[in-house]
Coordinates of C-alpha atoms and ligand atoms in Angstrom, one line a residue:
H1119 CA 0.0 0.0 0.0
I1120 CA 1.1 3.6 -0.6
T1121 CA 2.5 5.8 2.1
I1122 CA 0.5 9.1 2.4
K1123 CA 2.7 12.2 2.1
S1124 CA 0.1 14.8 1.4
I1125 CA -3.5 15.2 2.7
C1126 CA -6.2 17.6 1.7
C1127 CA -9.3 18.1 3.8
I1128 CA -12.3 19.7 2.1
G1129 CA -14.3 21.5 4.8
A1130 CA -12.7 23.6 7.6
G1131 CA -15.5 23.2 10.1
Y1132 CA -15.9 21.7 13.6
V1133 CA -14.7 18.3 12.3
G1134 CA -12.3 19.0 9.4
G1135 CA -10.4 21.7 11.3
P1136 CA -9.6 19.9 14.6
T1137 CA -9.3 16.4 13.0
C1138 CA -6.8 17.4 10.4
A1139 CA -4.9 19.7 12.7
V1140 CA -4.3 16.8 15.0
I1141 CA -3.4 14.5 12.0
A1142 CA -0.7 17.1 11.0
H1143 CA 0.4 17.6 14.6
K1144 CA 1.0 13.9 15.1
N1145 CA 2.5 13.3 11.6
P1146 CA 5.1 16.0 11.0
H1147 CA 6.2 14.2 7.8
I1148 CA 2.7 14.6 6.2
K1149 CA 1.7 17.9 4.6
V1150 CA -1.9 18.7 5.5
T1151 CA -3.9 21.4 3.7
I1152 CA -7.4 22.2 4.9
V1153 CA -9.5 24.0 2.3
D1154 CA -12.9 25.7 2.4
L1155 CA -15.0 27.9 0.1
N1156 CA -15.7 30.1 3.0
A1157 CA -12.9 32.7 2.8
A1158 CA -13.8 34.3 6.2
R1159 CA -13.5 31.0 7.9
I1160 CA -10.1 30.3 6.3
A1161 CA -8.9 33.7 7.3
A1162 CA -9.9 33.0 10.9
W1163 CA -8.0 29.7 10.8
N1164 CA -5.0 31.6 9.7
S1165 CA -5.4 34.3 12.4
D1166 CA -5.0 34.4 16.2
E1167 CA -8.7 34.1 16.7
L1168 CA -9.6 30.6 15.5
P1169 CA -13.2 30.3 14.1
I1170 CA -14.2 27.7 16.7
Y1171 CA -13.5 27.4 20.4
E1172 CA -12.2 24.1 21.6
P1173 CA -10.0 23.5 24.7
G1174 CA -6.5 22.7 23.5
L1175 CA -7.1 23.5 19.8
D1176 CA -5.1 26.8 19.9
E1177 CA -2.0 25.0 21.0
V1178 CA -2.3 22.2 18.4
V1179 CA -3.0 24.7 15.5
K1180 CA -0.4 27.3 16.5
S1181 CA 2.4 24.7 17.0
T1182 CA 1.7 23.1 13.6
R1183 CA 0.4 25.8 11.3
G1184 CA 2.9 26.9 8.7
R1185 CA 5.0 23.8 9.4
N1186 CA 3.0 21.0 7.8
L1187 CA -0.5 22.4 8.4
F1188 CA -2.0 24.9 6.0
F1189 CA -5.4 26.5 5.6
S1190 CA -6.4 27.8 2.2
T1191 CA -9.3 28.7 -0.1
D1192 CA -7.5 27.2 -3.1
V1193 CA -9.5 23.9 -3.3
D1194 CA -8.1 22.9 -6.6
A1195 CA -4.5 23.2 -5.5
G1196 CA -5.3 21.2 -2.4
I1197 CA -6.8 18.4 -4.4
L1198 CA -4.1 18.3 -7.0
E1199 CA -1.3 17.9 -4.5
A1200 CA -3.0 15.3 -2.2
D1201 CA -2.6 11.5 -2.1
L1202 CA -5.6 11.3 0.2
I1203 CA -8.6 13.7 0.5
F1204 CA -11.0 13.9 3.4
V1205 CA -14.5 15.1 2.5
S1206 CA -15.6 16.8 5.7
V1207 CA -18.3 19.1 4.5
N1208 CA -21.7 19.8 6.1
T1209 CA -24.6 17.4 5.7
P1210 CA -27.5 19.2 7.1
T1211 CA -31.1 18.0 7.2
K1212 CA -32.9 18.9 4.0
I1213 CA -35.4 21.7 4.4
K1214 CA -37.2 21.4 1.1
G1215 CA -38.1 18.7 -1.4
I1216 CA -38.3 14.9 -1.0
G1217 CA -37.4 13.9 2.5
A1218 CA -37.5 17.4 3.8
G1219 CA -37.2 17.5 7.6
F1220 CA -35.5 14.1 7.7
A1221 CA -33.1 13.2 4.9
A1222 CA -29.6 14.5 4.8
D1223 CA -28.8 17.2 2.2
L1224 CA -25.9 15.6 0.3
G1225 CA -25.5 18.6 -2.1
Y1226 CA -22.2 19.6 -0.4
V1227 CA -20.8 16.1 -0.5
E1228 CA -21.7 15.8 -4.2
S1229 CA -20.2 19.1 -5.2
A1230 CA -16.9 18.3 -3.3
T1231 CA -16.9 14.9 -5.0
R1232 CA -17.4 16.4 -8.5
K1233 CA -14.6 18.9 -7.8
I1234 CA -12.3 16.1 -7.0
A1235 CA -13.1 14.3 -10.2
E1236 CA -12.7 17.4 -12.2
V1237 CA -9.4 18.5 -10.8
A1238 CA -7.5 15.3 -10.0
K1239 CA -4.6 14.4 -12.3
S1240 CA -3.4 11.4 -10.3
D1241 CA -4.9 8.5 -8.2
K1242 CA -6.6 9.6 -5.0
I1243 CA -7.9 8.0 -1.9
V1244 CA -11.2 9.8 -1.1
V1245 CA -12.3 9.5 2.5
E1246 CA -15.9 10.2 3.7
K1247 CA -15.4 12.0 6.9
S1248 CA -18.8 13.7 6.9
T1249 CA -21.7 11.7 8.5
V1250 CA -23.7 10.3 5.5
P1251 CA -26.5 7.9 4.9
C1252 CA -25.6 4.3 4.3
R1253 CA -24.4 3.7 0.8
T1254 CA -23.3 7.2 0.0
A1255 CA -19.9 5.9 -0.9
Q1256 CA -21.5 4.2 -3.9
S1257 CA -22.9 7.5 -5.2
M1258 CA -19.5 9.1 -4.7
R1259 CA -17.9 6.3 -6.7
Y1260 CA -20.3 6.7 -9.6
I1261 CA -19.7 10.4 -9.7
L1262 CA -15.9 10.0 -9.6
E1263 CA -15.8 7.2 -12.1
A1264 CA -18.2 9.0 -14.5
N1265 CA -16.1 12.2 -14.5
A1266 CA -12.5 11.0 -14.0
K1267 CA -9.7 11.5 -16.5
P1268 CA -8.6 8.3 -18.2
D1269 CA -6.3 6.0 -16.2
I1270 CA -7.1 7.8 -12.9
H1271 CA -8.3 5.6 -10.1
F1272 CA -10.2 6.6 -7.0
D1273 CA -10.6 4.5 -3.9
I1274 CA -13.3 5.4 -1.5
L1275 CA -13.1 4.9 2.3
S1276 CA -15.5 5.6 5.1
N1277 CA -13.9 7.1 8.2
P1278 CA -16.6 8.5 10.4
E1279 CA -15.6 11.0 13.1
F1280 CA -16.7 10.3 16.7
L1281 CA -15.3 13.5 18.4
A1282 CA -17.7 15.4 20.6
E1283 CA -17.5 19.2 20.7
G1284 CA -16.0 20.7 23.8
T1285 CA -13.7 17.7 24.1
A1286 CA -12.6 17.4 20.5
I1287 CA -8.9 17.5 21.1
S1288 CA -8.8 14.9 23.8
D1289 CA -11.2 12.7 21.9
L1290 CA -8.9 12.9 18.9
F1291 CA -5.7 12.3 20.9
Y1292 CA -7.3 9.4 22.8
P1293 CA -10.0 7.9 20.6
D1294 CA -12.0 4.9 21.8
R1295 CA -11.6 3.6 18.3
V1296 CA -10.8 4.7 14.7
L1297 CA -13.1 3.2 12.2
I1298 CA -12.2 2.6 8.5
G1299 CA -14.6 1.1 6.1
S1300 CA -13.5 -0.1 2.7
L1301 CA -14.6 -2.3 -0.2
D1302 CA -13.5 -5.9 0.4
T1303 CA -11.2 -5.8 -2.7
E1304 CA -7.4 -5.7 -2.9
R1305 CA -7.4 -2.0 -3.8
G1306 CA -10.0 -1.2 -1.0
R1307 CA -7.9 -3.0 1.6
S1308 CA -4.8 -1.4 0.5
A1309 CA -6.3 2.1 0.7
A1310 CA -7.6 1.3 4.2
A1311 CA -4.0 0.3 5.2
S1312 CA -2.7 3.6 3.9
L1313 CA -5.1 5.6 6.0
A1314 CA -4.5 3.3 9.0
D1315 CA -0.8 4.2 8.9
V1316 CA -1.8 7.9 9.2
Y1317 CA -3.7 7.2 12.4
A1318 CA -1.0 4.9 13.7
G1319 CA 1.1 8.0 14.1
W1320 CA -0.5 8.2 17.5
V1321 CA -3.3 5.6 17.9
A1322 CA -2.5 1.9 18.9
R1323 CA -3.0 -0.5 16.0
D1324 CA -5.6 -2.5 17.8
Q1325 CA -7.8 0.5 18.2
I1326 CA -7.8 1.1 14.4
I1327 CA -10.5 -1.2 13.1
T1328 CA -11.4 -1.9 9.5
M1329 CA -14.7 -3.2 8.2
N1330 CA -17.0 -3.2 5.2
L1331 CA -18.0 0.3 3.8
W1332 CA -21.7 0.0 4.6
S1333 CA -21.1 -1.2 8.2
S1334 CA -18.8 1.7 8.7
E1335 CA -21.3 4.3 7.4
L1336 CA -24.1 2.8 9.4
S1337 CA -22.0 2.5 12.6
K1338 CA -21.8 6.3 12.8
L1339 CA -25.5 6.8 12.6
A1340 CA -26.0 3.9 15.0
A1341 CA -23.6 5.3 17.6
N1342 CA -25.3 8.7 17.6
A1343 CA -28.7 7.1 17.7
L1344 CA -27.8 4.9 20.7
L1345 CA -26.2 7.9 22.5
A1346 CA -29.2 10.1 22.0
Q1347 CA -31.5 7.3 22.9
R1348 CA -29.8 7.1 26.3
I1349 CA -30.5 10.7 27.0
S1350 CA -34.1 10.5 25.9
S1351 CA -34.5 7.4 28.1
I1352 CA -33.1 9.2 31.1
N1353 CA -35.2 12.3 30.3
A1354 CA -38.3 10.2 30.1
L1355 CA -37.5 8.8 33.5
S1356 CA -36.9 12.4 34.8
A1357 CA -40.5 13.1 34.2
I1358 CA -41.5 10.1 36.3
C1359 CA -39.1 11.3 39.1
E1360 CA -40.6 14.8 39.1
A1361 CA -44.1 13.2 39.6
T1362 CA -43.1 10.7 42.2
G1363 CA -40.4 12.1 44.5
A1364 CA -37.6 10.0 43.0
D1365 CA -34.4 11.9 42.1
I1366 CA -33.0 11.3 38.6
D1367 CA -29.4 11.7 39.6
E1368 CA -29.9 8.9 42.2
V1369 CA -31.7 6.7 39.6
S1370 CA -28.9 7.3 37.0
Y1371 CA -26.3 6.5 39.6
A1372 CA -28.0 3.3 40.6
C1373 CA -28.5 2.2 37.0
G1374 CA -25.1 3.2 35.9
L1375 CA -23.4 1.0 38.5
D1376 CA -24.6 -2.0 36.4
T1377 CA -21.6 -2.7 34.3
R1378 CA -23.8 -3.6 31.4
I1379 CA -25.3 -0.1 31.5
G1380 CA -22.3 1.9 32.6
P1381 CA -22.4 5.4 34.1
K1382 CA -21.7 7.7 31.1
F1383 CA -24.2 9.7 29.2
L1384 CA -27.0 9.3 31.7
K1385 CA -27.3 12.9 32.8
A1386 CA -30.8 14.2 32.6
S1387 CA -31.1 17.6 31.0
V1388 CA -33.4 20.1 29.5
G1389 CA -32.8 18.2 26.2
F1390 CA -30.0 17.3 24.0
G1391 CA -28.8 19.7 21.3
G1392 CA -25.8 19.9 18.9
S1393 CA -25.5 19.6 15.2
C1394 CA -25.5 15.8 15.1
F1395 CA -28.0 13.9 17.3
Q1396 CA -31.2 15.1 15.8
K1397 CA -29.9 15.3 12.3
D1398 CA -28.5 11.8 12.4
I1399 CA -31.5 10.2 14.0
L1400 CA -33.9 11.9 11.4
N1401 CA -31.5 10.5 8.8
L1402 CA -31.9 7.0 10.2
V1403 CA -35.7 7.5 10.4
Y1404 CA -35.7 8.4 6.7
L1405 CA -33.4 5.5 5.8
S1406 CA -35.7 3.1 7.7
E1407 CA -38.8 4.5 5.9
S1408 CA -37.1 4.3 2.5
L1409 CA -36.3 0.6 3.3
H1410 CA -40.0 0.0 4.1
L1411 CA -39.3 -0.5 7.8
P1412 CA -42.0 1.8 9.3
E1413 CA -41.8 0.2 12.8
V1414 CA -38.1 0.9 12.9
A1415 CA -38.6 4.4 11.8
T1416 CA -41.2 5.1 14.5
Y1417 CA -38.9 3.6 17.2
W1418 CA -36.1 6.0 16.4
K1419 CA -38.4 9.0 15.8
Q1420 CA -39.6 8.8 19.3
V1421 CA -36.1 9.6 20.6
V1422 CA -36.4 13.0 18.9
E1423 CA -40.0 13.5 20.0
M1424 CA -39.1 12.8 23.6
N1425 CA -36.4 15.5 23.3
E1426 CA -38.9 18.0 22.1
Y1427 CA -41.3 17.0 24.9
Q1428 CA -38.6 17.5 27.5
K1429 CA -38.0 21.1 26.4
R1430 CA -41.7 21.9 26.4
R1431 CA -42.2 20.2 29.8
F1432 CA -39.4 22.2 31.4
T1433 CA -40.9 25.4 30.0
N1434 CA -44.3 24.5 31.4
R1435 CA -42.7 24.0 34.8
V1436 CA -41.2 27.5 34.6
I1437 CA -44.5 29.0 33.7
S1438 CA -46.4 27.1 36.3
C1439 CA -44.0 28.0 39.1
L1440 CA -44.0 31.6 38.1
F1441 CA -47.8 31.8 38.9
N1442 CA -48.9 30.7 35.5
T1443 CA -47.7 33.8 33.6
L1444 CA -44.5 35.1 32.2
T1445 CA -46.0 38.3 30.8
G1446 CA -43.7 41.2 31.5
K1447 CA -41.4 39.1 33.7
K1448 CA -37.6 39.0 33.3
I1449 CA -36.0 35.6 32.8
A1450 CA -32.3 35.3 32.9
V1451 CA -31.1 32.5 30.7
F1452 CA -27.7 31.1 31.8
G1453 CA -26.0 29.5 28.8
F1454 CA -26.9 29.5 25.2
A1455 CA -24.4 26.9 23.7
F1456 CA -25.7 23.4 23.3
K1457 CA -23.2 22.1 25.9
K1458 CA -20.4 23.5 27.9
D1459 CA -16.9 24.3 26.6
T1460 CA -18.1 25.2 23.1
G1461 CA -19.5 28.4 21.5
D1462 CA -21.6 26.2 19.1
T1463 CA -25.4 26.8 19.4
R1464 CA -26.6 24.5 16.6
E1465 CA -29.9 22.9 17.8
S1466 CA -29.2 24.3 21.3
P1467 CA -32.2 23.7 23.7
A1468 CA -31.7 27.3 24.8
I1469 CA -33.0 28.5 21.5
T1470 CA -36.2 26.6 21.9
L1471 CA -36.7 27.8 25.4
V1472 CA -36.1 31.5 24.6
N1473 CA -38.6 31.2 21.8
Y1474 CA -41.2 29.7 24.2
F1475 CA -40.5 32.5 26.7
R1476 CA -40.9 35.1 24.0
E1477 CA -44.3 33.6 23.1
E1478 CA -45.3 34.1 26.7
K1479 CA -44.3 37.7 26.5
A1480 CA -41.4 37.6 28.9
Y1481 CA -38.2 39.7 28.7
I1482 CA -35.2 37.5 28.4
S1483 CA -31.6 38.3 29.3
I1484 CA -29.0 35.9 28.0
F1485 CA -25.5 35.2 29.2
D1486 CA -23.1 32.7 27.7
P1487 CA -19.3 32.7 28.2
K1488 CA -18.5 31.8 24.6
V1489 CA -21.4 32.4 22.2
E1490 CA -21.0 35.4 20.0
E1491 CA -23.7 38.0 20.2
S1492 CA -24.3 38.0 16.4
Q1493 CA -24.9 34.2 16.7
V1494 CA -27.7 34.7 19.2
W1495 CA -29.5 37.1 16.9
M1496 CA -29.1 34.7 14.0
D1497 CA -30.5 31.8 16.1
L1498 CA -33.5 33.8 17.2
T1499 CA -34.6 35.0 13.8
E1500 CA -35.7 33.4 10.6
P1501 CA -33.1 33.8 7.8
G1502 CA -34.0 36.6 5.4
V1503 CA -36.8 38.1 7.4
V1504 CA -36.1 41.9 7.4
D1505 CA -36.1 43.8 10.6
E1506 CA -37.0 40.7 12.7
T1507 CA -33.9 41.3 14.8
E1508 CA -35.3 44.6 16.0
A1509 CA -38.5 42.9 17.1
V1510 CA -36.5 40.2 18.9
K1511 CA -34.4 42.9 20.6
K1512 CA -37.5 44.4 22.2
Q1513 CA -37.8 41.2 24.3
V1514 CA -34.3 39.8 24.3
S1515 CA -31.0 41.3 25.5
I1516 CA -27.5 40.0 25.9
A1517 CA -25.7 40.5 29.2
A1518 CA -22.0 40.9 29.7
D1519 CA -22.0 38.7 32.8
P1520 CA -24.4 36.5 34.8
Y1521 CA -24.9 39.3 37.4
E1522 CA -26.2 41.7 34.7
A1523 CA -28.4 39.0 33.3
A1524 CA -30.0 38.2 36.7
A1525 CA -30.4 41.8 37.9
G1526 CA -34.1 42.5 38.4
A1527 CA -35.1 39.1 37.1
D1528 CA -37.9 36.9 38.4
A1529 CA -36.1 33.7 37.5
I1530 CA -32.8 32.2 36.3
V1531 CA -33.0 29.3 33.9
I1532 CA -29.8 27.3 33.5
C1533 CA -29.7 25.9 30.0
T1534 CA -26.0 25.0 29.6
E1535 CA -23.8 23.2 32.2
W1536 CA -20.9 25.7 32.1
N1537 CA -18.8 25.4 35.3
D1538 CA -19.0 29.2 35.5
F1539 CA -22.6 28.8 36.8
R1540 CA -21.9 26.6 39.7
E1541 CA -22.5 28.0 43.2
T1542 CA -18.8 27.4 44.0
V1543 CA -17.9 29.9 41.2
L1544 CA -20.8 32.5 41.1
D1545 CA -21.8 34.7 44.0
Y1546 CA -25.4 33.6 44.3
E1547 CA -25.9 35.8 47.4
R1548 CA -25.2 38.9 45.3
I1549 CA -27.4 37.6 42.5
Y1550 CA -30.2 36.9 45.0
A1551 CA -30.0 40.4 46.4
S1552 CA -30.5 41.9 42.9
M1553 CA -33.5 39.8 41.9
K1554 CA -37.3 40.1 42.3
K1555 CA -38.8 38.0 45.0
P1556 CA -39.6 35.2 45.2
A1557 CA -36.4 34.5 43.2
F1558 CA -36.5 31.3 41.3
I1559 CA -33.7 29.2 39.8
F1560 CA -34.6 26.5 37.3
D1561 CA -31.7 24.1 37.0
G1562 CA -32.1 22.4 33.6
R1563 CA -28.7 20.7 33.9
L1564 CA -28.4 19.5 37.5
I1565 CA -25.3 21.5 38.2
L1566 CA -26.3 23.3 41.4
D1567 CA -26.2 22.1 45.0
A1568 CA -29.9 22.9 45.4
K1569 CA -29.7 22.7 49.2
K1570 CA -27.0 25.4 49.5
V1571 CA -28.6 27.7 47.0
S1572 CA -32.0 27.4 48.6
Q1573 CA -30.5 28.4 51.9
I1574 CA -29.8 31.8 50.4
G1575 CA -33.5 32.2 49.8
F1576 CA -33.9 31.0 46.2
K1577 CA -36.7 28.7 45.1
V1578 CA -34.8 26.0 43.3
E1579 CA -36.5 23.8 40.8
T1580 CA -34.3 21.1 39.3
I1581 CA -35.0 18.9 36.3
G1582 CA -35.7 15.3 37.4
R1583 CA -36.5 16.3 41.0
P1584 CA -40.0 16.9 42.4
R1585 CA -41.3 20.4 42.5
T1586 CA -40.3 22.3 45.7
T1587 CA -42.5 25.4 45.4
F1588 CA -46.2 25.2 46.1
V1589 CA -48.6 23.9 43.6
Q1590 CA -51.2 26.7 43.5
S1591 CA -54.5 24.9 43.2
K1592 CA -53.8 22.1 45.6
D1593 CA -52.6 24.5 48.4
F1594 CA -56.0 26.1 48.4
E1595 CA -58.0 22.9 48.4
Ligands
NAD1707 P1 -19.4 22.7 9.4 O1 -20.6 23.3 8.8 O2 -18.8 23.3 10.7 O3 -18.2 22.7 8.3 C1 -18.4 22.3 7.0 C2 -17.5 23.2 6.1 O4 -17.5 22.7 4.8 C3 -18.0 24.6 6.0 O5 -17.0 25.5 6.5 C4 -18.4 24.8 4.5 O6 -18.1 26.1 4.0 C5 -17.5 23.8 3.9 N1 -17.9 23.3 2.5 C6 -19.1 22.9 2.2 N2 -19.1 22.6 0.9 C7 -17.9 22.7 0.4 C8 -17.2 22.5 -0.8 N3 -17.9 22.0 -1.9 N4 -15.9 22.8 -0.9 C9 -15.2 23.3 0.1 N5 -15.8 23.6 1.3 C10 -17.1 23.2 1.5 O7 -19.7 21.2 9.7 P2 -19.1 20.2 10.8 O8 -19.7 20.4 12.1 O9 -17.6 20.2 10.7 O10 -19.6 18.8 10.2 C11 -19.1 18.2 9.0 C12 -19.6 16.8 8.9 O11 -19.1 16.0 10.0 C13 -21.1 16.6 9.0 O12 -21.4 15.6 8.1 C14 -21.3 16.2 10.4 O13 -22.5 15.4 10.5 C15 -20.1 15.4 10.7 N6 -19.8 15.4 12.1 C16 -19.8 16.5 12.9 C17 -19.5 16.4 14.3 C18 -19.5 17.6 15.2 O14 -19.3 17.5 16.4 N7 -19.8 18.8 14.6 C19 -19.0 15.2 14.8 C20 -18.9 14.1 14.0 C21 -19.3 14.2 12.6
UDX1708 C1 -22.1 13.9 19.6 C2 -21.4 12.6 19.8 O1 -21.2 12.4 21.2 C3 -20.1 12.4 19.1 O2 -19.6 11.1 19.3 C4 -20.4 12.7 17.6 O3 -19.2 12.6 16.9 C5 -21.1 14.0 17.4 O4 -22.3 14.1 18.2 P1 -21.7 16.4 20.4 O5 -23.1 16.7 19.8 O6 -20.6 17.3 20.0 O7 -21.2 14.9 20.1 O8 -21.8 16.4 22.0 P2 -22.3 15.4 23.1 O9 -21.4 15.4 24.2 O10 -22.7 14.1 22.5 O11 -23.7 16.1 23.6 C6 -24.8 16.2 22.8 C7 -26.0 16.8 23.6 O12 -26.4 15.9 24.6 C8 -25.6 18.1 24.4 O13 -26.6 19.0 24.3 C9 -25.4 17.6 25.8 O14 -25.6 18.5 26.8 C10 -26.5 16.5 25.9 N1 -26.2 15.5 26.9 C11 -25.1 14.7 26.8 C12 -27.2 15.2 27.9 O15 -28.2 15.9 28.0 N2 -26.9 14.3 28.8 C13 -25.8 13.5 28.8 O16 -25.7 12.6 29.7 C14 -24.9 13.7 27.8

């Protein structure tokens, strides 16, 4: 098999950027060029302010950039020079046409593939890094073969990425496994061996596993579906806890001690977010329907529906505790990112909650340590709707710190589990003094020591724990 000397990655996003920066960092003998059509994004990768926030990413990029790691808008040059090309472009859910709302939009994958076929003047190994529906490699192969110059061969591999945002660098440094799917032919196996050598620069050989292309593609959707299903399961149980007096953290702990279940990924929350879970499950639902497996489709769809229900349920609890009306009240939203340690807001539950609060005519003040202000306005408005931002700004403001967000508020709603919001870090006495009374905290992430915070005077309402403040109608019976 060939030894890879030059790699091109198409797509300088949350996956392409960190993944290929780590590949370059760990393989100083390989030249890695990350290309993107988005010039502003490439400029940011080449500057001191990287376009994404990830703990440890700055160090990796700054120690490698200009040595054997390059960021460029010249897609053609990147393709021409490379032996191996990662396709790491976005695959969002289709918003129009057949499969709208479920199927993945493969337009970006296809245009990157066509570009490779058009430009390449030598054999290439083309690697699917994007998360794609099962059998996408076959479509890529047709496109490449139909458009290739004579005597040029392409080998297609599937190499899904399992990093999670907020921990991308440590996930890449110490992966549970690296998965490479190939055709079971001599060429396919040989291409897989070349890619395996790249990862062997820092990953133990027995953690680099190879398998058939379709299994590899499906494993990525399957892993995300199983992970999201755990959260929806624990969130469904959190509703039972709230109604019975059980405590979801205790239930998770008790269940997680069973080695068959394990303790990770059992934290109840206001709902899962992120660019992957919902998209990939909907993709799996669409795949199941296309394969005439409606029962399978319904099973997975329920994972997403439970997530929507959890966000609605938590909002209802806020409204009910605040005497059944939010009209004119100030709600401080702590955290807008979909999880801690990232500035990413894609599918963040905070967006849904803020929209619900707006419908109830509340004033909302948002604080997040990493999310850009312009991103918040983008998330709270429909693309292309003129002047909508002005209407949103009448109800929503962005605070410079949590104290400003909470000043004069009736309630704090914790949407993201940033450590910054813990009672060991924030001065909740100061916050309490500045709020309307009774002052409520709704902990949607189970990050507060409820006992300590309620001693200050707060009414603390925690997801997965029974309601602590009075239930109006019953008290008067
Ligand atoms: P992203 O939107 O952050 O980045 C994709 C980039 O590709 C964009 O910068 C876009 O400009 C660029 N692009 C699109 N078409 C192009 C083309 N034809 N030529 C050059 N550049 C092009 O997306 P992301 O979060 O990095 O996700 C990429 C893929 O990885 C998706 O399929 C996603 O499902 C998968 N994935 C994401 C994560 C995650 O945590 N974000 C984890 C695992 C897998
Ligand atoms: C996920 C997968 O974990 C990763 O393997 C895949 O490559 C991309 O999709 P990501 O979305 O970045 O990663 O973050 P993840 O840590 O999985 O969290 C997703 C959402 O679930 C977040 O909103 C998080 O807060 C929530 N979550 C996670 C819970 O509510 N409870 C948990 O126990 C774990």
